[in-house]
Tab-separated table of C-alpha atoms in Angstrom:
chain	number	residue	atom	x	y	z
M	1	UNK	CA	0.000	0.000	0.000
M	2	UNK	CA	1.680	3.107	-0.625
M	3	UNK	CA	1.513	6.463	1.489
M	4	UNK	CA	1.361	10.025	1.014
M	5	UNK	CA	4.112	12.498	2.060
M	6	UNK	CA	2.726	15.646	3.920
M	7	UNK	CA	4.272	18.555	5.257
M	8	UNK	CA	4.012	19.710	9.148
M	9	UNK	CA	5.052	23.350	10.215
M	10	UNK	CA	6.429	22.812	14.051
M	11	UNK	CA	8.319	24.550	16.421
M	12	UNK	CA	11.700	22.280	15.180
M	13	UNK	CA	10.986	23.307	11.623
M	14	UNK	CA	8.404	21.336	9.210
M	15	UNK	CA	8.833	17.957	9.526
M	16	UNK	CA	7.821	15.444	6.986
M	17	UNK	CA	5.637	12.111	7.363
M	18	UNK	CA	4.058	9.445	5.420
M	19	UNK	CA	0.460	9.284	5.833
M	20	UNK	CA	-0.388	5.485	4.972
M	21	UNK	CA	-3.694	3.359	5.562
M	22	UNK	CA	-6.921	3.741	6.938
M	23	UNK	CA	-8.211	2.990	11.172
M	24	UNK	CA	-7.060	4.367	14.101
M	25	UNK	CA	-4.048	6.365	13.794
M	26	UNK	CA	-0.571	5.024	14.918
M	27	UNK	CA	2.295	7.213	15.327
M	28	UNK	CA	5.976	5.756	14.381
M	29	UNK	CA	9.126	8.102	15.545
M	30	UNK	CA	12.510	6.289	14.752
M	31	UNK	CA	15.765	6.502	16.231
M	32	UNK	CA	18.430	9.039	16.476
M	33	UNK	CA	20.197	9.309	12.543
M	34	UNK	CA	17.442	7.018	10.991
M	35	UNK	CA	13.970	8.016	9.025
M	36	UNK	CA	10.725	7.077	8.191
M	37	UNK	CA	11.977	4.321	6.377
M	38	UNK	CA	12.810	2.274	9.884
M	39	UNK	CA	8.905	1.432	10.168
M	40	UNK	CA	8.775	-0.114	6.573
M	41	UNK	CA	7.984	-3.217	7.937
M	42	UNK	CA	5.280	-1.814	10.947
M	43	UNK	CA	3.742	0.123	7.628
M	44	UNK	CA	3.149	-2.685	5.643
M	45	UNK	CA	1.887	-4.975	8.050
M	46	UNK	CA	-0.242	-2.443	9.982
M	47	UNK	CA	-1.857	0.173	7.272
M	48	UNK	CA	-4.111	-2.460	6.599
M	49	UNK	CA	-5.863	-1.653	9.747
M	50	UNK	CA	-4.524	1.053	10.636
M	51	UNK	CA	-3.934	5.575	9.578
M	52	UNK	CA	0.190	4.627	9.885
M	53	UNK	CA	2.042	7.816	10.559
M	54	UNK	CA	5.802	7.391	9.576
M	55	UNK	CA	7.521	10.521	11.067
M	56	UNK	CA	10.862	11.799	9.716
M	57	UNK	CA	12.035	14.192	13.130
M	58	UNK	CA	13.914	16.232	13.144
M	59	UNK	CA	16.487	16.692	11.261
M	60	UNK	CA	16.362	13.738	9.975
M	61	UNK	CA	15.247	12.444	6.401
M	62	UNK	CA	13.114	14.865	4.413
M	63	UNK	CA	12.626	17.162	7.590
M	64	UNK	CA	13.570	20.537	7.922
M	65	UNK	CA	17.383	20.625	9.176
M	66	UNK	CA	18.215	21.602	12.831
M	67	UNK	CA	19.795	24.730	13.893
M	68	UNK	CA	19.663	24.703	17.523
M	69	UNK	CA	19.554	22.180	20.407
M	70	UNK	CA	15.599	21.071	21.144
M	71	UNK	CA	14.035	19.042	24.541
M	72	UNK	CA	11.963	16.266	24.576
M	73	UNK	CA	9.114	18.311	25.399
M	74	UNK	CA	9.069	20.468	21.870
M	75	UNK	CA	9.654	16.735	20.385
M	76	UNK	CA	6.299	15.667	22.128
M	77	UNK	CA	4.371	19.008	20.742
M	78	UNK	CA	5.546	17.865	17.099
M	79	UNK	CA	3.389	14.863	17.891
M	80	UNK	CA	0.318	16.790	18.902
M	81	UNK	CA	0.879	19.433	16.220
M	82	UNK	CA	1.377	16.275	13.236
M	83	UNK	CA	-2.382	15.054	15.333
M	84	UNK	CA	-3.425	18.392	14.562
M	85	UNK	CA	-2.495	18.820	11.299
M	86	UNK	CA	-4.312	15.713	10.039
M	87	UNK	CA	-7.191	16.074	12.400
M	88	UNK	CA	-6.980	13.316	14.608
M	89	UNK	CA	-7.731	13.319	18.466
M	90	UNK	CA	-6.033	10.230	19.492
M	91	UNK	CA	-3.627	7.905	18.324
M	92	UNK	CA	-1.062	4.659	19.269
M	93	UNK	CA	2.115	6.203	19.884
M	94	UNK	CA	5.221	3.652	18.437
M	95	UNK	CA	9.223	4.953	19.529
M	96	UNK	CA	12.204	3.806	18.910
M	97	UNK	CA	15.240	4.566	21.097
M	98	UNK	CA	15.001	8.579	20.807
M	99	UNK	CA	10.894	8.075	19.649
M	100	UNK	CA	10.627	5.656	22.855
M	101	UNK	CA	11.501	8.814	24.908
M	102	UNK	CA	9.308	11.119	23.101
M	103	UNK	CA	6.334	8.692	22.437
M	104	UNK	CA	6.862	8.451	26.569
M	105	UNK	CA	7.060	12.165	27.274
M	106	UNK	CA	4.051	12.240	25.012
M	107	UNK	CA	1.874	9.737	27.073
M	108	UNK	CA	2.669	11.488	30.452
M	109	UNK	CA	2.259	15.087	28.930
M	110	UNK	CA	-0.689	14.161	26.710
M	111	UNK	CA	-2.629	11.241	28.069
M	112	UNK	CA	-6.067	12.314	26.670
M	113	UNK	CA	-4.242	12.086	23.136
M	114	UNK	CA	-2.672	8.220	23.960
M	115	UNK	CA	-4.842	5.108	22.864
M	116	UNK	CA	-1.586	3.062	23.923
M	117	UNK	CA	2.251	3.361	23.904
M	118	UNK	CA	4.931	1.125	22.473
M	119	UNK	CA	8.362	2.418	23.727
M	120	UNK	CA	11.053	0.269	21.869
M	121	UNK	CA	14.682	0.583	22.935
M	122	UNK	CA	14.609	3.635	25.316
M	123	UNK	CA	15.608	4.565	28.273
M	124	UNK	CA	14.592	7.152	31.055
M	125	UNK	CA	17.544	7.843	32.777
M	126	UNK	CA	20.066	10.462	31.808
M	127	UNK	CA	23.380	9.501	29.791
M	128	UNK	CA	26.243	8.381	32.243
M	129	UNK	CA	29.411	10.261	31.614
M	130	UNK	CA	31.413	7.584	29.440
M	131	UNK	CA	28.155	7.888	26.619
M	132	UNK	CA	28.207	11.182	27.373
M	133	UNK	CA	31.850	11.776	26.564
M	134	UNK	CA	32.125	8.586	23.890
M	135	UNK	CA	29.394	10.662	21.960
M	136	UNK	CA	30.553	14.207	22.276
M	137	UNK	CA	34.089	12.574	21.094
M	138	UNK	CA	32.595	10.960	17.965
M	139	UNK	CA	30.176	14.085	16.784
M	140	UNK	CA	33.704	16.252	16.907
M	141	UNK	CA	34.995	13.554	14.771
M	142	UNK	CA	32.376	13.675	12.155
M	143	UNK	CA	32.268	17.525	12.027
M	144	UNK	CA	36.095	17.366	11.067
M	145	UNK	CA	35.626	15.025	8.520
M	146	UNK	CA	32.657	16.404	7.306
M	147	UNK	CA	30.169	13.547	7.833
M	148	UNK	CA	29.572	9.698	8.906
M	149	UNK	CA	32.269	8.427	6.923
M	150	UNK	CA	34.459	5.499	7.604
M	151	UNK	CA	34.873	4.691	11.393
M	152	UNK	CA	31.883	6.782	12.789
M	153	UNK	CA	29.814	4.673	9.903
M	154	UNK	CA	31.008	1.579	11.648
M	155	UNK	CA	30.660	3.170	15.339
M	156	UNK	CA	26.918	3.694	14.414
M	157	UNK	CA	26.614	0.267	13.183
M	158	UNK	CA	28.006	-1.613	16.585
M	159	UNK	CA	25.610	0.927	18.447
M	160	UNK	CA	22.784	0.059	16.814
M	161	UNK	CA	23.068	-3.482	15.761
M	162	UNK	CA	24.578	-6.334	17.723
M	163	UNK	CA	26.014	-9.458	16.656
M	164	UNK	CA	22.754	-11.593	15.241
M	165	UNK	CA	22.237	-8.954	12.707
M	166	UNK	CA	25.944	-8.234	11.998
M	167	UNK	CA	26.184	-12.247	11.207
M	168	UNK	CA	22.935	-13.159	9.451
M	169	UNK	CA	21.306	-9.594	7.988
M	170	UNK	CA	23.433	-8.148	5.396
M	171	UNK	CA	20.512	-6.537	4.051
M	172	UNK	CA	19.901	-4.901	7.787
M	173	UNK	CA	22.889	-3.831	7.908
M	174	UNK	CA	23.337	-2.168	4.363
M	175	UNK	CA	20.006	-0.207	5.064
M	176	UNK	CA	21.603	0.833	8.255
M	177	UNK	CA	25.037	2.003	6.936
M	178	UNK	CA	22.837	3.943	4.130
M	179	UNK	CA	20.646	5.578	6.674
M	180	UNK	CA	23.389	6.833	8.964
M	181	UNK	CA	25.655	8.076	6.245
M	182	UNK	CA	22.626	9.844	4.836
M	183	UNK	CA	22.190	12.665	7.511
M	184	UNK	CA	23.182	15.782	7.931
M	185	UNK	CA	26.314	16.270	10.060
M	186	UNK	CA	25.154	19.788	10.981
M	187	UNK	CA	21.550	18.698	12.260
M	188	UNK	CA	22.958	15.491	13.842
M	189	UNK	CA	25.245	17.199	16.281
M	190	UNK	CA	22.433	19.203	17.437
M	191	UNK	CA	20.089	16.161	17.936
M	192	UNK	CA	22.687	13.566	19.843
M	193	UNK	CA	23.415	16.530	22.144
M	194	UNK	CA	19.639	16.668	22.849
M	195	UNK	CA	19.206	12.965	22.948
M	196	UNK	CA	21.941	12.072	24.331
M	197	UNK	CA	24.687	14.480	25.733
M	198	UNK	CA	21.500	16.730	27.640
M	199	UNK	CA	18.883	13.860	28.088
M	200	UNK	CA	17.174	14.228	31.188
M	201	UNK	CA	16.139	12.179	33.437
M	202	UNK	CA	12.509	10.842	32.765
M	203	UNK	CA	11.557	8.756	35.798
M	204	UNK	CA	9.375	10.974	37.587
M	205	UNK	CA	7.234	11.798	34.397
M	206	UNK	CA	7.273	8.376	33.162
M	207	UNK	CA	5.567	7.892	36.774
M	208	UNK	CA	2.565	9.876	35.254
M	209	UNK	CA	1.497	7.683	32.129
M	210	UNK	CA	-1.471	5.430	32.961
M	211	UNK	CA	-2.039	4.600	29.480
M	212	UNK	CA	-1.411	1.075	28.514
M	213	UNK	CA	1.931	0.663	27.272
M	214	UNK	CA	4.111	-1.936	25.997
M	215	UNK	CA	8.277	-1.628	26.749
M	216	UNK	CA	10.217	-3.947	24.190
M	217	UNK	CA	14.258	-3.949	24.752
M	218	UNK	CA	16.742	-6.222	22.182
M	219	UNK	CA	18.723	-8.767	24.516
M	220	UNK	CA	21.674	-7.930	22.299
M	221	UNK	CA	21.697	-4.100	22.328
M	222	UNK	CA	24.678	-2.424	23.396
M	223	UNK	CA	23.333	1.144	23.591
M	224	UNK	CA	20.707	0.470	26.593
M	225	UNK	CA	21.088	-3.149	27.439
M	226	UNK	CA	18.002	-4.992	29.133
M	227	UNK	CA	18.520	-3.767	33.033
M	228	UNK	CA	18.039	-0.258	31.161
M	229	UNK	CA	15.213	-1.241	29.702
M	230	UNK	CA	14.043	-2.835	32.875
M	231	UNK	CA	14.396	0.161	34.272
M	232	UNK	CA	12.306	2.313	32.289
M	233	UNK	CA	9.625	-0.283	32.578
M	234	UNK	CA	9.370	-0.309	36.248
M	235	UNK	CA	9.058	3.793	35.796
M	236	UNK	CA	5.934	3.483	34.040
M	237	UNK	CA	2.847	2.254	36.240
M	238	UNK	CA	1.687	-1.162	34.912
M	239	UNK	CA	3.422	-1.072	32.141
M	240	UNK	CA	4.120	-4.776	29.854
M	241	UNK	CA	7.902	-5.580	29.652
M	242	UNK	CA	9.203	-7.801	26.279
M	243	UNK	CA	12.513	-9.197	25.305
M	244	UNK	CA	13.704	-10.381	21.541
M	245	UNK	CA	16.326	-12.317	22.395
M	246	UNK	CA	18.105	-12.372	18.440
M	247	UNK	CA	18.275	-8.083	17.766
M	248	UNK	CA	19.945	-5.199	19.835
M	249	UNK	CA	18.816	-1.427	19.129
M	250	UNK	CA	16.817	-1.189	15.985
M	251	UNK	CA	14.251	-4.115	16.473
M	252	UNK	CA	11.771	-2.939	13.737
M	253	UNK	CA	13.571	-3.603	10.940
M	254	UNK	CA	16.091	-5.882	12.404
M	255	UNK	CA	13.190	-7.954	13.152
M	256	UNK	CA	9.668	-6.644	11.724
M	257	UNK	CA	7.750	-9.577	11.682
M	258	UNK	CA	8.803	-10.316	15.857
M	259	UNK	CA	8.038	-6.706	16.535
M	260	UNK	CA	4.455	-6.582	14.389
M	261	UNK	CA	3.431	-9.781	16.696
M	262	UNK	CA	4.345	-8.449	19.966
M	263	UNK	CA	2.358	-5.423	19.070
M	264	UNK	CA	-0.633	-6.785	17.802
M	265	UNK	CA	-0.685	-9.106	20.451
M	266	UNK	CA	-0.912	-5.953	23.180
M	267	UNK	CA	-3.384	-4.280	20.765
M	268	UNK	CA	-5.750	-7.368	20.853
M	269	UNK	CA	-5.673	-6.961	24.492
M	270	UNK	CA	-5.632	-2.903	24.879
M	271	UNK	CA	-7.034	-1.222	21.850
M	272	UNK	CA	-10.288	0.445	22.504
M	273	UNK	CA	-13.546	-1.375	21.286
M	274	UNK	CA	-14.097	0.882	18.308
């Protein structure tokens, strides 16, 4: 089924999304230095039933570039504005890593605008000084050589994927490589200083989100490893916790068709009756 690309004005410059489907209206925010194109597999399987909302952020993909630092908060408006824009009161929020924390901030801020919440490799604590450092070190790196070239491109690829992938994905992993060595060096400093080098700590407003939601972690990812995870489940009253044992940071398209079943399964047991 294919989608249409629309325009949002926000406060961190017009971002662009891919409108696919028709249903209730599911959100999709990727990681940090990846696009729309993350939730390929969540769009095909799910536009059948569902409005699909494929967000570049931004940034990132088609989106207007950065020029300044942003907080989660402004990230969680861009949500409710792109619910504005296309006239929808409520939708399924789906995050990963960087969307996690922002489909999160979204569910505590916004809860009237939450059917559920699937938070994929996040975190809500703040970044420990080695990531903080390790990251601030590699984003000088790629501003002197002008982009994610060469080791950073390889750096990305052991933070994002873990072994399983590495071994038996080559496809994964060339979509991957693509993705990172697509973006914008300018707008990428100013986003892994948000996300990561300034990322607050989220415990206390995770505490705040009584909508259902559904925390998935990869038993291989490097960049918040499962007591992370853990960790940002137990912040989130009654939320579900999952494990994919085979994929580390980027389980929706290392493994679409595991991550489609966990999350119809919790739909068949949370969506509203419509």
């Amino acid at each position: 089924m294919s989608g249409t690309d629309r325009d949002v004005p926000t406060e961190l410059g017009t971002l662009r999304i891919r409108v696919t489907g028709t249903g209730p209206a599911m959100v999709l925010w990727p990681s940090l230095l990846m696009d729309h194109t993350l939730w390929d597999g969540q769009v095909a399987h799910f536009s059948t039933r569902f409005t699909t909302i494929a967000v570049d952020p931004p940034g990132h993909g088609a989106s207007t570039p950065l020029d300044r630092p942003f907080t989660f908060g402004e990230c969680a408006r861009c949500i409710g504005r792109i619910l504005d824009t296309l006239g929808i009161d409520r939708a399924h929020i789906v995050g990963n890593s960087w969307g996690a924390m922002i489909g999160a901030t979204f569910a505590a801020l916004y809860p009237e605008r939450v059917l559920t919440a699937v938070l994929m490799n996040g975190t809500a604590s703040p970044a420990g000084m080695r990531q903080r450092l390790e990251y601030g070190a590699l984003l000088a790196l790629a501003q002197i050589i002008g982009g994610f070239r060469g080791p950073l491109t390889r750096s990305s690829l052991s933070a994002f994927l873990g072994p399983t992938t590495m071994r038996t994905r080559p496809d994964v992993v060339e979509r991957v490589r693509r993705a990172v060595r697509a973006n914008d060096i300018g707008s990428a400093r100013y986003a892994v200083r948000s996300v990561v080098v300034r990322r607050p700590d989220q415990r206390q407003l995770l505490a705040q989100i009584h909508t259902p939601t559904l925390v998935v972690g990869g038993r291989q990812d490097a960049t918040f490893p499962p007591a992370e995870v853990e960790d940002m489940a137990r912040a989130v009253p009654g939320a579900e916790l999952s494990f994919v044992e085979d994929a580390a940071h980027l389980l929706a398209i290392e493994v679409p068709d595991a991550v489609n079943a966990l999350i119809d399964d919790f739909l068949r047991r949370h969506e509203p009756h419509r």
